[in-house]
XYZ file of N, CA and C in Angstrom:
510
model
N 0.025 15.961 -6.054
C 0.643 14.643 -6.062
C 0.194 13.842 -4.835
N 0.734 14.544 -3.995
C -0.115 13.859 -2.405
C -1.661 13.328 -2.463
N -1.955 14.207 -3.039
C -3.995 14.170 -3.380
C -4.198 13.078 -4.341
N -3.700 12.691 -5.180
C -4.130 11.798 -6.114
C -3.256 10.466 -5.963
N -2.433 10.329 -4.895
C -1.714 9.462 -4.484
C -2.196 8.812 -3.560
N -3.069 9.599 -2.460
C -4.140 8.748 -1.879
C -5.070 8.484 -2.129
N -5.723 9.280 -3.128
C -7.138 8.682 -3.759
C -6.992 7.530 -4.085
N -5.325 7.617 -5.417
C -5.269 6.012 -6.177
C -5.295 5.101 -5.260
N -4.304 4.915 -3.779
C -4.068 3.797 -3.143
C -5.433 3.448 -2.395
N -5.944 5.129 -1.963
C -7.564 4.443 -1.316
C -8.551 3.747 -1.871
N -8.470 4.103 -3.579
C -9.405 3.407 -4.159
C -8.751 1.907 -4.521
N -7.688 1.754 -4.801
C -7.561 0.244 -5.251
C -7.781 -0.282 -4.190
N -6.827 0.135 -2.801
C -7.378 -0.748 -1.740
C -8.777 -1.534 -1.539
N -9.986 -0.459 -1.790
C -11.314 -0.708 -2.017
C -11.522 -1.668 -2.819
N -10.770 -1.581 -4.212
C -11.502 -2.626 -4.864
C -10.869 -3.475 -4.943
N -9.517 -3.694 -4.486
C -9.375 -5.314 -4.584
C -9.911 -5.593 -3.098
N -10.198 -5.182 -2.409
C -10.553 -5.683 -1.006
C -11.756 -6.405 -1.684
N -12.711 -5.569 -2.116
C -14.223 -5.826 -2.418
C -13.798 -7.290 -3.311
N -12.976 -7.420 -4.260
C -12.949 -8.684 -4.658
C -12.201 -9.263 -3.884
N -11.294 -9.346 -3.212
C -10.653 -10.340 -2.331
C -11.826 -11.424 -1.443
N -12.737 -10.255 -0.912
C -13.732 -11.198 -0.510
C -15.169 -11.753 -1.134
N -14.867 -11.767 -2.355
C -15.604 -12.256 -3.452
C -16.662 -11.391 -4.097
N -17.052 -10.293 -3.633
C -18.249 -9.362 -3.646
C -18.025 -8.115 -5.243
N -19.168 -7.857 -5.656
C -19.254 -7.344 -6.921
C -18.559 -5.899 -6.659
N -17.799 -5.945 -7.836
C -16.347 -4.608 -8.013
C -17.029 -3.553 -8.422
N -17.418 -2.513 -7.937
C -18.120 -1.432 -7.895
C -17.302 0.061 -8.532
N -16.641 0.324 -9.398
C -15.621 1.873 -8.832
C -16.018 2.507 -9.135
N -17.277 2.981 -8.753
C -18.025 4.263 -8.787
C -18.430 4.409 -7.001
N -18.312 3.369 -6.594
C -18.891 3.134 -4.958
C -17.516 3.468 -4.872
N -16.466 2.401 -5.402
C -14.828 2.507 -4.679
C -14.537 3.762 -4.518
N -14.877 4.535 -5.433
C -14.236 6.112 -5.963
C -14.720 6.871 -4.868
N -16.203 6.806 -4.484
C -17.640 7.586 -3.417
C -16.505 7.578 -2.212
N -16.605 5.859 -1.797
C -15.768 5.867 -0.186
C -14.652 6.778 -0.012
N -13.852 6.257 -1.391
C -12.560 6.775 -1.175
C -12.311 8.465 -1.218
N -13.247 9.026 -1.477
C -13.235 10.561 -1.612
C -13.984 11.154 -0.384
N -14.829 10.122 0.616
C -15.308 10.410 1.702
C -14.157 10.207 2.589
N -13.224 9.044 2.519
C -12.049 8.958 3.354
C -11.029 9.835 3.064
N -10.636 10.133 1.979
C -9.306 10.863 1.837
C -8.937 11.492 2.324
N -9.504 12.624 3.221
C -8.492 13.449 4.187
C -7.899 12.510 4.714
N -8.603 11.745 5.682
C -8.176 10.688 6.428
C -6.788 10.059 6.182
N -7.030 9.578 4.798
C -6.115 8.777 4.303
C -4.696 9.762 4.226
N -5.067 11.037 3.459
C -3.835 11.716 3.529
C -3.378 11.900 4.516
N -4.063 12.501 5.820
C -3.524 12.736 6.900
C -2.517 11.380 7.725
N -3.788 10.161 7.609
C -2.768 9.017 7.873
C -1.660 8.846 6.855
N -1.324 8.730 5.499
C -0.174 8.899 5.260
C 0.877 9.813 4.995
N 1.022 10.821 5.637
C 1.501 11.579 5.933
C 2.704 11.628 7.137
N 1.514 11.118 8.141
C 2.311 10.668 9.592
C 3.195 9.123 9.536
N 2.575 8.945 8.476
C 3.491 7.481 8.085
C 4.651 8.225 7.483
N 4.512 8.717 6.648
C 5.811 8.841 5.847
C 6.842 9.857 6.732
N 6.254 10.419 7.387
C 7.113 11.399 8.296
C 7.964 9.924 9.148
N 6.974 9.168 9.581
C 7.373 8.258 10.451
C 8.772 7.597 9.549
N 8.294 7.353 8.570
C 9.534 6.504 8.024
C 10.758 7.676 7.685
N 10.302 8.460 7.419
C 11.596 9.591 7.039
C 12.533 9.269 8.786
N 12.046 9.682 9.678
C 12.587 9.928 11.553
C 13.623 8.696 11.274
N 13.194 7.257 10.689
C 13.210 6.019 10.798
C 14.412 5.974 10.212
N 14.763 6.331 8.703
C 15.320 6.623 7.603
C 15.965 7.168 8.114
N 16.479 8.431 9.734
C 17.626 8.906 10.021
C 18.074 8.356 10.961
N 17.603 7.276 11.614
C 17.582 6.117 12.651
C 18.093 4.987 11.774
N 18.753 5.308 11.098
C 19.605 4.282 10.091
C 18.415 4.072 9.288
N 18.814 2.873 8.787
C 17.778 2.040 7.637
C 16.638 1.172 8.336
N 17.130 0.582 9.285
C 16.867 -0.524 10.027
C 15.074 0.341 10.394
N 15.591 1.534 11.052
C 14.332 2.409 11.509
C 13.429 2.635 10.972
N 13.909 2.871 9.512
C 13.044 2.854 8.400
C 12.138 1.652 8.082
N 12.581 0.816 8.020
C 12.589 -0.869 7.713
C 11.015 -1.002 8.655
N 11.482 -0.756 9.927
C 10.433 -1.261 11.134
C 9.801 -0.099 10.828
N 9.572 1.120 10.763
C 8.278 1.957 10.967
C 7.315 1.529 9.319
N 8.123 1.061 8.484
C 7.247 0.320 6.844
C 6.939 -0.823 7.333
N 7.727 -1.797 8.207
C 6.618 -3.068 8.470
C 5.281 -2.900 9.615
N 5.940 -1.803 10.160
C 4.583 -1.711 11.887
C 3.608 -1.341 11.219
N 3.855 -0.204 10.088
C 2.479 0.614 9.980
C 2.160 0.221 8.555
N 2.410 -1.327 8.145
C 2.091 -1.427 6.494
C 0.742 -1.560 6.403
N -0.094 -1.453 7.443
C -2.033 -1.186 6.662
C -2.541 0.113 7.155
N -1.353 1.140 7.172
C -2.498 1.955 7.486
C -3.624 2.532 6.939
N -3.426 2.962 5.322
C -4.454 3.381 4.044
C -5.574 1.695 4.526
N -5.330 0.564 4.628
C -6.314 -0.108 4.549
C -7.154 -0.266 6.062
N -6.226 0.242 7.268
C -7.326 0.432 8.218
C -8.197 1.796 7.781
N -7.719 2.676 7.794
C -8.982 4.071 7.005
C -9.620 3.338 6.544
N -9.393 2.605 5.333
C -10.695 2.559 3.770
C -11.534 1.149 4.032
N -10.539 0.390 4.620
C -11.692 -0.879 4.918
C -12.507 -1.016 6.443
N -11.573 -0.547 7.116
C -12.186 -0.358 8.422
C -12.677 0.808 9.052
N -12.132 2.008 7.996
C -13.160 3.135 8.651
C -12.505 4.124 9.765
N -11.486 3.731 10.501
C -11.154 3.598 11.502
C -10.089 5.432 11.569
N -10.168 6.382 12.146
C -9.128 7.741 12.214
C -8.178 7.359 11.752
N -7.299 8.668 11.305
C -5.629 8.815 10.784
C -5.100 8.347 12.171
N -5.259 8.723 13.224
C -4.231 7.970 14.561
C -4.928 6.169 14.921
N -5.943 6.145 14.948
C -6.435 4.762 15.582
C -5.960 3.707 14.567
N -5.658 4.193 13.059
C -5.449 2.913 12.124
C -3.954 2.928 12.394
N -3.124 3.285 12.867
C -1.834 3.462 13.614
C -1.416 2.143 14.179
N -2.508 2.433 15.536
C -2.508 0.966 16.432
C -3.096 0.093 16.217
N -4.020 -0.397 14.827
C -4.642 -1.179 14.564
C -3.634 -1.620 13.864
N -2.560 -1.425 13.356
C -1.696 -1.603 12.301
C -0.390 -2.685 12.830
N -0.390 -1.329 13.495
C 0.916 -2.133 14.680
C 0.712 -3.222 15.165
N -0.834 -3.484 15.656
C -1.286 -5.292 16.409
C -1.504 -6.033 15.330
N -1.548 -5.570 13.653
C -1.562 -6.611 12.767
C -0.577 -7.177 12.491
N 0.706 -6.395 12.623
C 2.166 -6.572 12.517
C 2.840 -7.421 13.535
N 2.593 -7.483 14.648
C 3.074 -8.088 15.767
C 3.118 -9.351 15.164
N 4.571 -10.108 15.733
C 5.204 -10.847 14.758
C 5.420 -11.232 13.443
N 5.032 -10.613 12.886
C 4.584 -11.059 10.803
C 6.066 -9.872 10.308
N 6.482 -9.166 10.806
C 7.214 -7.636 10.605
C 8.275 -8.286 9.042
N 9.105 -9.526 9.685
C 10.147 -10.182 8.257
C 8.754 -10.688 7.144
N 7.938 -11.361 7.594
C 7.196 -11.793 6.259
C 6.514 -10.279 5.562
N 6.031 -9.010 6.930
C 6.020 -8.202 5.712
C 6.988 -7.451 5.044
N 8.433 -7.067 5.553
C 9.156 -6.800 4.890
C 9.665 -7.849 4.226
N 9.698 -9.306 3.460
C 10.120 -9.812 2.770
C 8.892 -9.626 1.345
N 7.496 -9.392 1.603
C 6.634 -9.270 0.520
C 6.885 -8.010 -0.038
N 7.448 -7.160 1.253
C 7.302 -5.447 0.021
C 8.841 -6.155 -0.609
N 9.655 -6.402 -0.115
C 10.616 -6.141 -0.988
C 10.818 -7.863 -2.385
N 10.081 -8.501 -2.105
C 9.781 -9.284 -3.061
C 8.823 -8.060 -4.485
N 7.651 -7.243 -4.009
C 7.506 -6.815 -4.837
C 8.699 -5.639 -5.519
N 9.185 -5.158 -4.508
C 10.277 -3.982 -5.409
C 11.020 -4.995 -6.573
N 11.158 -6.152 -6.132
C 12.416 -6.919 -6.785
C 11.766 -6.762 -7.957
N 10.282 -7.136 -8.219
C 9.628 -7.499 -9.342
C 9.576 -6.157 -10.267
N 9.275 -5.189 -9.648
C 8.844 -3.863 -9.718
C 9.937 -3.008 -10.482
N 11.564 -3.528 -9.620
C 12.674 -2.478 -10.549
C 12.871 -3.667 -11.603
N 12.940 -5.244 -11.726
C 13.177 -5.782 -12.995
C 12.203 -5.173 -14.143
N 11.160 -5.161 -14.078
C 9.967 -4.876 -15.381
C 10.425 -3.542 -15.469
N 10.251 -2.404 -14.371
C 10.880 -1.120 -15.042
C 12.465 -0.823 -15.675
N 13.156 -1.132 -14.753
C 14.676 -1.253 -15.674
C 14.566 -2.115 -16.924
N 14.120 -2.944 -17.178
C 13.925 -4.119 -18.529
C 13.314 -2.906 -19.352
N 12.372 -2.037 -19.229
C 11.542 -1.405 -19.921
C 12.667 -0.167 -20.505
N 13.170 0.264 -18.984
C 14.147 1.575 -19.488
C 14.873 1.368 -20.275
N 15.613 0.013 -19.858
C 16.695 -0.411 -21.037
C 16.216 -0.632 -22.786
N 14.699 -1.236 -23.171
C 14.119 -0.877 -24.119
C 14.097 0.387 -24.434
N 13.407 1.106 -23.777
C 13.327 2.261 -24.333
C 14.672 3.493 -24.421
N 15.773 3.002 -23.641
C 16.935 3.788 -23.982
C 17.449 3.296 -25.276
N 17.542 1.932 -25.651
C 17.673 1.289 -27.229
C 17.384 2.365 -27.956
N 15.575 2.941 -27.869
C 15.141 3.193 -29.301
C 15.597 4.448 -29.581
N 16.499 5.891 -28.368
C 17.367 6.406 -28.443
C 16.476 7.487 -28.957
N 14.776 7.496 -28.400
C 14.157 8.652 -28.248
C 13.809 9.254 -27.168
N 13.956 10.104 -26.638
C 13.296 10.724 -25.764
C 11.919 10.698 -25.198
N 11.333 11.023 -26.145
C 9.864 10.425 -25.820
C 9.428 9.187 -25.893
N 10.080 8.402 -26.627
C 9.569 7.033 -26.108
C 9.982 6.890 -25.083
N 11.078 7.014 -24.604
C 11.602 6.458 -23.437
C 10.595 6.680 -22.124
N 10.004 8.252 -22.114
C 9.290 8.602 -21.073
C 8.382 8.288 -20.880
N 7.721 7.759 -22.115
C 6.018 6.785 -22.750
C 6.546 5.769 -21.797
N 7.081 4.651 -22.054
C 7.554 3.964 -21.684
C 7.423 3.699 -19.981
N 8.372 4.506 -19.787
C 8.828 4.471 -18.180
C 7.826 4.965 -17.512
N 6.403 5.936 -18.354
C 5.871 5.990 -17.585
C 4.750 5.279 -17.521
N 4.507 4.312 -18.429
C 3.771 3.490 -18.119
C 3.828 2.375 -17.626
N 4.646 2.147 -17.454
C 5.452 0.939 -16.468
C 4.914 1.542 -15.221
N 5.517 2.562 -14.912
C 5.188 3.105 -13.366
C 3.615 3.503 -13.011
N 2.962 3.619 -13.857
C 1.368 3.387 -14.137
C 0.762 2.267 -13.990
N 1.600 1.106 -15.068
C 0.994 -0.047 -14.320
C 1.783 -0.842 -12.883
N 2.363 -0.612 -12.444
C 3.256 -0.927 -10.982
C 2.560 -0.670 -10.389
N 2.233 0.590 -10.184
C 1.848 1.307 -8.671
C 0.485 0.595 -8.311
N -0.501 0.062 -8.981
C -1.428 -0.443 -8.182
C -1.004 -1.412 -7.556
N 0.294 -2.452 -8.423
C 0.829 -3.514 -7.067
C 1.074 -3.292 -5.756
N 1.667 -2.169 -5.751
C 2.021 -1.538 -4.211
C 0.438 -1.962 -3.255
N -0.298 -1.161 -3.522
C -1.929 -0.812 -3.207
C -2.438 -2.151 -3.443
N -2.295 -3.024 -4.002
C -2.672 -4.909 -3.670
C -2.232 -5.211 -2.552
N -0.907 -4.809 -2.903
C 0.261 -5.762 -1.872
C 0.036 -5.244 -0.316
N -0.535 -3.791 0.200
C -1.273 -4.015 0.921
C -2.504 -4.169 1.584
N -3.155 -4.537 0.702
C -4.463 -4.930 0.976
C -4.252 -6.348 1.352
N -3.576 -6.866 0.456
C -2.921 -8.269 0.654
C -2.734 -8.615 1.807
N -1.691 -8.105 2.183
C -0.739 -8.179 3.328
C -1.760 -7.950 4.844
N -2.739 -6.739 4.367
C -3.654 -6.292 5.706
C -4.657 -7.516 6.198
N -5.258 -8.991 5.074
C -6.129 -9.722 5.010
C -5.337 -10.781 5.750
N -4.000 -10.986 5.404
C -3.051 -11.924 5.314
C -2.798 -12.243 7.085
N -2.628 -10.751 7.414
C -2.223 -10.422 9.253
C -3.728 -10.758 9.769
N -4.619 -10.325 9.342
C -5.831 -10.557 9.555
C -6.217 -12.360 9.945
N -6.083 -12.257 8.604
C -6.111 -13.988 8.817
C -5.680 -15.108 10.076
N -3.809 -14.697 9.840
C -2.825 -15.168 11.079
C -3.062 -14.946 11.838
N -3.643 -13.425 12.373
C -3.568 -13.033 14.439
C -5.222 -13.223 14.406
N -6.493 -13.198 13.713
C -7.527 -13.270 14.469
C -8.294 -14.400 13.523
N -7.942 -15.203 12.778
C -8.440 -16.131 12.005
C -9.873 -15.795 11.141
N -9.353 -14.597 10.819
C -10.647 -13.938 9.844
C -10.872 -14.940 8.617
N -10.259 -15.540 7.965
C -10.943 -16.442 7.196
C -11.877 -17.988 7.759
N -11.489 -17.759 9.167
C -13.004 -18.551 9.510
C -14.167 -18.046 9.926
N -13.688 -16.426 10.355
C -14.737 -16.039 11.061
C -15.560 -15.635 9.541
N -14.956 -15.438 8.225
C -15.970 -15.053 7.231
C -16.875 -16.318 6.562
């Protein structure tokens, strides 16, 4: 689960990055990088999620701030290349001041994320099968999860933009 959880997020990262900045969508290249990075990536999210668990017993709030400090870390690895510890602090200086706009985008997407899946469950509890229901729910959560993996790629271009004016320097 861990293993194919960073592949997926390393590779979408890749390719919407690659189209974000207009350049031809490759996922046979996306797939190459992302299987050259993946330790990486696992190892960096790993220490994230530990981070947010510590955070998570530091009330909510703790939680809250260790998901906005470290919301690019999979996209410092895969776009920048950069170690499981160094995309850490690259993360943290993208965050510096932006922390409410990025916790208002993740949780703008959850909002979106539990309406379409609950709307779906509630369909599929209607049809009062079992297996549809799980068809269902799990394809909802199939197509979701690459939003997550936009939203920060998004978000990593976005900080980018604001603290070093990368859309002029491109």
């Amino acid at each position: 689960y861990w293993i194919s959880l960073s592949l997926m997020g390393a590779v979408i990262v890749r390719l919407a990055s690659e189209d974000y900045l207009g350049r031809r969508i490759e996922p046979a290249v996306a797939v190459r990088d992302a299987l050259m990075r993946l330790p990486i990536v696992m190892v960096a999210l790993l220490l994230k999620y530990i981070l947010m668990v510590v955070g998570f017993f530091l009330f909510l709030v703790g939680f809250l701030y260790v998901m906005a400090r470290y919301f690019a870390v999979t996209a410092g690895v895969v776009i920048e290349g950069r170690g499981a510890v160094s995309t850490f602090g690259r993360s943290a200086a993208l965050s510096r001041g932006h922390k409410m706009h990025i916790l208002g985008t993740w949780l703008l997407a959850f909002v979106i994320f539990a309406v379409v899946y609950f709307g779906i469950a509630i369909v599929a509890a209607m049809t009062g099968s079992i297996v549809i229901s799980t068809i269902l729910t799990t394809v909802a959560s199939i197509a979701a999860y690459p939003m997550f993996a936009i939203i920060e790629m998004l978000l990593y271009y976005d900080a980018r933009v604001r603290n070093e004016g990368y859309d002029i320097e491109m």
